[in-house]
CSV table of C-alpha atoms in Angstrom, one decimal:
chain,number,residue,atom,x,y,z
C,1,MET,CA,43.0,135.5,-35.2
C,2,VAL,CA,39.9,133.6,-36.2
C,3,SER,CA,39.4,130.7,-33.8
C,4,ARG,CA,37.0,128.6,-35.8
C,5,GLY,CA,38.0,129.1,-39.4
C,6,LEU,CA,38.2,126.4,-41.9
C,7,VAL,CA,42.0,126.1,-41.5
C,8,SER,CA,42.6,127.4,-38.0
C,9,GLY,CA,46.0,126.7,-36.6
C,10,ARG,CA,47.5,125.6,-39.8
C,11,LEU,CA,50.7,126.9,-41.4
C,12,ALA,CA,50.2,127.8,-45.1
C,13,LEU,CA,52.8,128.6,-47.7
C,14,VAL,CA,51.7,130.6,-50.8
C,15,THR,CA,54.0,131.3,-53.7
C,16,GLY,CA,53.4,134.2,-56.0
C,17,ALA,CA,51.9,135.9,-53.0
C,18,GLY,CA,52.8,139.4,-54.1
C,19,SER,CA,49.7,139.9,-56.3
C,20,GLY,CA,46.6,138.4,-57.9
C,21,ILE,CA,45.4,135.0,-56.9
C,22,GLY,CA,48.4,134.5,-54.5
C,23,ARG,CA,47.6,137.6,-52.6
C,24,ALA,CA,44.0,136.8,-52.4
C,25,ALA,CA,44.8,133.3,-51.2
C,26,CYS,CA,46.9,134.7,-48.3
C,27,GLN,CA,44.0,137.0,-47.4
C,28,VAL,CA,41.3,134.3,-47.3
C,29,LEU,CA,43.5,131.6,-45.7
C,30,SER,CA,44.4,134.1,-42.9
C,31,ARG,CA,40.8,135.1,-42.5
C,32,GLU,CA,40.0,131.4,-42.0
C,33,GLY,CA,42.6,131.1,-39.2
C,34,ALA,CA,45.8,130.0,-41.0
C,35,THR,CA,49.3,131.4,-40.3
C,36,VAL,CA,50.5,132.5,-43.7
C,37,ILE,CA,53.9,132.6,-45.3
C,38,ALA,CA,53.7,134.9,-48.4
C,39,ALA,CA,56.6,134.0,-50.7
C,40,ASP,CA,57.4,135.9,-53.9
C,41,LYS,CA,60.3,136.9,-56.1
C,42,ASN,CA,59.4,140.5,-55.2
C,43,TYR,CA,59.9,140.5,-51.5
C,44,ASP,CA,58.4,144.0,-51.1
C,45,ALA,CA,55.2,142.9,-52.7
C,46,ALA,CA,55.0,139.8,-50.5
C,47,MET,CA,55.6,142.0,-47.4
C,48,GLU,CA,52.8,144.4,-48.7
C,49,THR,CA,50.5,141.3,-48.9
C,50,ILE,CA,51.2,140.5,-45.2
C,51,LYS,CA,51.0,144.1,-43.9
C,52,LYS,CA,48.1,145.4,-45.9
C,53,HIS,CA,46.0,142.3,-46.7
C,54,THR,CA,46.7,139.3,-44.6
C,55,ALA,CA,47.0,140.8,-41.2
C,56,LEU,CA,43.8,142.8,-41.6
C,57,ALA,CA,41.9,139.8,-43.0
C,58,SER,CA,42.8,137.8,-39.8
C,59,GLY,CA,41.2,140.6,-37.7
C,60,SER,CA,44.4,142.3,-36.6
C,61,ASN,CA,46.4,145.4,-37.5
C,62,ASN,CA,49.8,143.7,-37.1
C,63,THR,CA,51.5,140.9,-39.0
C,64,GLY,CA,51.5,138.5,-36.0
C,65,ASP,CA,52.9,135.1,-36.9
C,66,HIS,CA,52.5,135.8,-40.6
C,67,SER,CA,55.7,136.3,-42.6
C,68,ALA,CA,57.0,137.3,-46.0
C,69,MET,CA,59.9,135.5,-47.7
C,70,GLU,CA,61.8,136.0,-50.9
C,71,LEU,CA,61.6,133.1,-53.4
C,72,ASP,CA,62.5,132.2,-56.9
C,73,VAL,CA,60.5,129.1,-57.6
C,74,SER,CA,62.5,128.2,-60.6
C,75,ASP,CA,65.7,128.0,-58.6
C,76,ALA,CA,66.2,124.8,-56.6
C,77,LYS,CA,68.6,126.4,-54.1
C,78,SER,CA,66.1,129.2,-53.5
C,79,VAL,CA,63.4,126.6,-52.8
C,80,GLN,CA,65.6,124.7,-50.4
C,81,ASN,CA,66.6,128.0,-48.6
C,82,LEU,CA,62.9,128.8,-48.2
C,83,LEU,CA,62.2,125.4,-46.5
C,84,LYS,CA,65.2,126.0,-44.2
C,85,ALA,CA,63.9,129.4,-43.3
C,86,ILE,CA,60.4,128.1,-42.5
C,87,LEU,CA,61.7,125.2,-40.4
C,88,ASN,CA,63.9,127.7,-38.5
C,89,GLU,CA,61.0,130.1,-37.8
C,90,TYR,CA,58.1,127.7,-37.4
C,91,LYS,CA,59.8,124.4,-36.5
C,92,LEU,CA,57.5,122.4,-38.8
C,93,PRO,CA,56.9,122.5,-42.6
C,94,PRO,CA,53.6,124.0,-43.8
C,95,LYS,CA,50.5,121.9,-43.8
C,96,ILE,CA,49.1,123.9,-46.8
C,97,VAL,CA,51.1,124.7,-49.9
C,98,VAL,CA,49.7,126.8,-52.7
C,99,ASN,CA,51.6,127.0,-55.9
C,100,SER,CA,50.4,130.3,-57.4
C,101,ALA,CA,53.7,131.7,-58.8
C,102,GLY,CA,53.4,132.1,-62.6
C,103,VAL,CA,54.5,134.3,-65.5
C,104,THR,CA,53.4,134.9,-69.1
C,105,ARG,CA,55.5,135.6,-72.2
C,106,ASP,CA,52.9,135.7,-74.9
C,107,ASN,CA,53.5,135.6,-78.6
C,108,TRP,CA,52.4,133.9,-81.7
C,109,LEU,CA,53.8,130.4,-82.1
C,110,LEU,CA,55.7,131.4,-85.2
C,111,LYS,CA,57.3,134.3,-83.4
C,112,LEU,CA,57.8,132.8,-79.9
C,113,SER,CA,61.5,132.9,-78.8
C,114,GLU,CA,63.1,129.9,-77.2
C,115,GLU,CA,64.0,132.2,-74.3
C,116,ASP,CA,60.4,133.1,-73.7
C,117,TYR,CA,59.3,129.5,-74.0
C,118,ASP,CA,61.9,128.5,-71.4
C,119,SER,CA,61.2,131.2,-68.9
C,120,VAL,CA,57.5,130.3,-68.7
C,121,MET,CA,58.3,126.6,-68.4
C,122,HIS,CA,60.9,127.2,-65.7
C,123,VAL,CA,58.5,129.2,-63.5
C,124,ASN,CA,55.1,127.7,-64.2
C,125,LEU,CA,56.0,124.0,-64.5
C,126,LYS,CA,59.5,123.4,-63.1
C,127,GLY,CA,58.7,125.9,-60.2
C,128,THR,CA,55.6,124.0,-59.3
C,129,PHE,CA,57.5,120.7,-59.4
C,130,LEU,CA,60.3,122.0,-57.2
C,131,ILE,CA,58.0,123.4,-54.6
C,132,MET,CA,55.8,120.3,-54.6
C,133,GLN,CA,58.7,117.9,-54.4
C,134,THR,CA,60.5,119.8,-51.7
C,135,PHE,CA,57.5,120.4,-49.4
C,136,ALA,CA,55.8,117.1,-50.0
C,137,LYS,CA,59.1,115.4,-48.9
C,138,ALA,CA,59.1,117.6,-45.8
C,139,MET,CA,55.5,116.8,-45.1
C,140,THR,CA,56.0,113.0,-45.3
C,141,GLU,CA,59.2,113.2,-43.1
C,142,SER,CA,57.2,115.0,-40.5
C,143,SER,CA,54.1,112.8,-40.9
C,144,ILE,CA,52.0,115.9,-41.7
C,145,GLN,CA,48.7,115.2,-43.5
C,146,GLY,CA,49.0,118.1,-45.9
C,147,SER,CA,47.3,119.7,-48.8
C,148,ILE,CA,49.0,121.0,-51.9
C,149,ILE,CA,47.0,123.2,-54.3
C,150,ASN,CA,48.5,123.9,-57.7
C,151,ILE,CA,47.2,126.8,-59.8
C,152,SER,CA,46.9,125.8,-63.4
C,153,SER,CA,44.7,127.6,-66.0
C,154,ILE,CA,41.7,126.9,-68.2
C,155,VAL,CA,43.9,127.6,-71.2
C,156,GLY,CA,45.8,124.4,-70.1
C,157,LYS,CA,42.7,122.6,-71.1
C,158,TYR,CA,41.6,124.5,-74.2
C,159,GLY,CA,44.6,126.4,-75.4
C,160,ASN,CA,44.6,130.1,-76.3
C,161,ILE,CA,45.9,132.2,-79.1
C,162,GLY,CA,49.4,133.6,-78.4
C,163,GLN,CA,49.9,131.3,-75.4
C,164,THR,CA,51.4,128.1,-76.7
C,165,ASN,CA,54.1,128.2,-74.0
C,166,TYR,CA,51.8,129.2,-71.2
C,167,SER,CA,49.0,126.7,-72.1
C,168,ALA,CA,51.6,123.9,-72.3
C,169,SER,CA,53.0,124.8,-68.9
C,170,LYS,CA,49.6,124.8,-67.3
C,171,ALA,CA,48.5,121.6,-68.9
C,172,GLY,CA,51.7,120.1,-67.5
C,173,VAL,CA,50.7,121.3,-64.0
C,174,VAL,CA,47.4,119.3,-64.2
C,175,ALA,CA,49.1,116.1,-65.3
C,176,MET,CA,51.8,116.5,-62.6
C,177,THR,CA,49.1,117.1,-60.0
C,178,GLN,CA,47.3,114.0,-60.9
C,179,SER,CA,50.4,111.9,-60.8
C,180,ALA,CA,51.6,113.3,-57.6
C,181,ALA,CA,48.2,112.7,-56.0
C,182,LYS,CA,48.5,109.0,-56.8
C,183,GLU,CA,52.0,108.9,-55.3
C,184,LEU,CA,51.3,110.9,-52.2
C,185,GLY,CA,47.9,109.5,-51.2
C,186,LYS,CA,49.5,106.8,-49.1
C,187,PHE,CA,51.1,109.6,-47.0
C,188,ASN,CA,47.8,111.4,-46.5
C,189,VAL,CA,49.1,114.3,-48.6
C,190,ARG,CA,46.4,115.5,-51.0
C,191,VAL,CA,47.3,117.3,-54.3
C,192,ASN,CA,44.7,119.2,-56.4
C,193,ALA,CA,44.7,121.7,-59.2
C,194,ILE,CA,42.6,124.7,-59.9
C,195,LEU,CA,42.0,126.0,-63.4
C,196,PRO,CA,41.0,129.6,-63.2
C,197,GLY,CA,39.4,131.3,-66.2
C,198,PHE,CA,39.7,135.0,-66.9
C,199,ILE,CA,40.4,136.5,-63.5
C,200,ASP,CA,41.0,140.2,-62.7
C,201,THR,CA,44.7,140.0,-62.0
C,202,PRO,CA,47.8,141.9,-63.2
C,203,ILE,CA,48.2,139.2,-65.9
C,204,ILE,CA,44.8,140.0,-67.4
C,205,LYS,CA,45.6,143.7,-67.5
C,206,THR,CA,48.2,143.0,-70.2
C,207,VAL,CA,45.5,141.7,-72.5
C,208,PRO,CA,44.3,144.2,-75.2
C,209,ASP,CA,40.8,145.5,-74.7
C,210,LYS,CA,39.5,144.0,-78.0
C,211,VAL,CA,40.8,140.6,-77.0
C,212,LYS,CA,39.3,141.0,-73.5
C,213,GLU,CA,35.9,141.9,-74.9
C,214,HIS,CA,36.0,138.8,-77.1
C,215,MET,CA,37.0,136.7,-74.1
C,216,LEU,CA,34.1,138.0,-71.9
C,217,LYS,CA,31.6,136.9,-74.6
C,218,LEU,CA,32.7,133.3,-74.0
C,219,VAL,CA,31.9,133.5,-70.3
C,220,PRO,CA,28.3,132.7,-69.5
C,221,LEU,CA,28.4,134.8,-66.3
C,222,GLY,CA,29.5,137.7,-68.4
C,223,ARG,CA,32.3,139.1,-66.3
C,224,LEU,CA,35.9,138.6,-65.1
C,225,GLY,CA,36.3,136.5,-61.9
C,226,ASP,CA,37.7,138.1,-58.8
C,227,PRO,CA,40.9,136.6,-57.3
C,228,THR,CA,39.0,136.1,-54.0
C,229,GLU,CA,36.6,133.7,-55.8
C,230,VAL,CA,39.6,131.5,-56.7
C,231,ALA,CA,41.0,131.9,-53.2
C,232,GLU,CA,37.8,130.6,-51.6
C,233,VAL,CA,38.2,127.3,-53.6
C,234,ILE,CA,41.9,127.2,-52.5
C,235,THR,CA,40.8,127.5,-48.9
C,236,PHE,CA,38.2,124.8,-49.3
C,237,LEU,CA,40.8,122.4,-50.8
C,238,SER,CA,43.1,123.3,-47.9
C,239,SER,CA,40.5,122.3,-45.3
C,240,ASP,CA,39.0,119.1,-43.9
C,241,LYS,CA,35.9,119.9,-45.9
C,242,SER,CA,37.7,118.5,-48.9
C,243,SER,CA,39.2,115.5,-47.1
C,244,PHE,CA,38.3,113.0,-49.8
C,245,ILE,CA,39.3,115.1,-52.8
C,246,THR,CA,42.7,114.5,-54.3
C,247,GLY,CA,43.9,114.4,-57.9
C,248,ALA,CA,41.1,116.8,-58.9
C,249,ALA,CA,41.3,119.6,-61.5
C,250,ILE,CA,38.6,122.1,-60.7
C,251,ASP,CA,37.5,124.8,-63.1
C,252,VAL,CA,36.8,128.3,-61.7
C,253,THR,CA,35.8,130.0,-64.9
C,254,GLY,CA,32.3,131.5,-64.8
C,255,GLY,CA,31.2,128.7,-67.1
C,256,PHE,CA,33.8,129.3,-69.9
């Protein structure tokens, strides 16, 4: 394991760790010395993250102290069970929490079903709330000076065609982050949000090519972002290098 990384010796929980930004966050955090808990609704995908990405990034060919755990962020009982499992295995709550779990159910406003609206809100907004509340409480009770990083989206700031539910959920994440930062500052728990732009993740692969071409014209750097480029910012916000940053919402968009 890296001995002088940005987050050496710290325990990190990453939700949505089975793919995309969550998987990249596990990889970079482990590279910088953290012990990573990869949590995902798809346990097999989380385990793949640990075996094929995280262990190798930390300079090893075995999983070491890293672990994969099953989690439904929208289910309070599942979140509580995750905390219990972590305390049982590691004896302390994580010092770093990355809320990366998210879903899309895109449709035109006039055609969007209530079910698709609710499912996006339950995962993206309620899920972020449940994880943040549960683990911030555990941090404060253990006197841990922690860092929580919530993944929002640039469409939470500007909106996007066909994503009224998704953009609303991600705008909510920013507001919730800013409020939580004000409440948790006295406990030395920092809370920040990242607003990725168009990143090369499984979600972006569902976008039609014509729409993608139009989107790229709006990005001054002229390309999709790589998940690792978001993960580097996550790791910075997890580290002491960002010790006076809380309540921030940082765009990682290529200038969109």
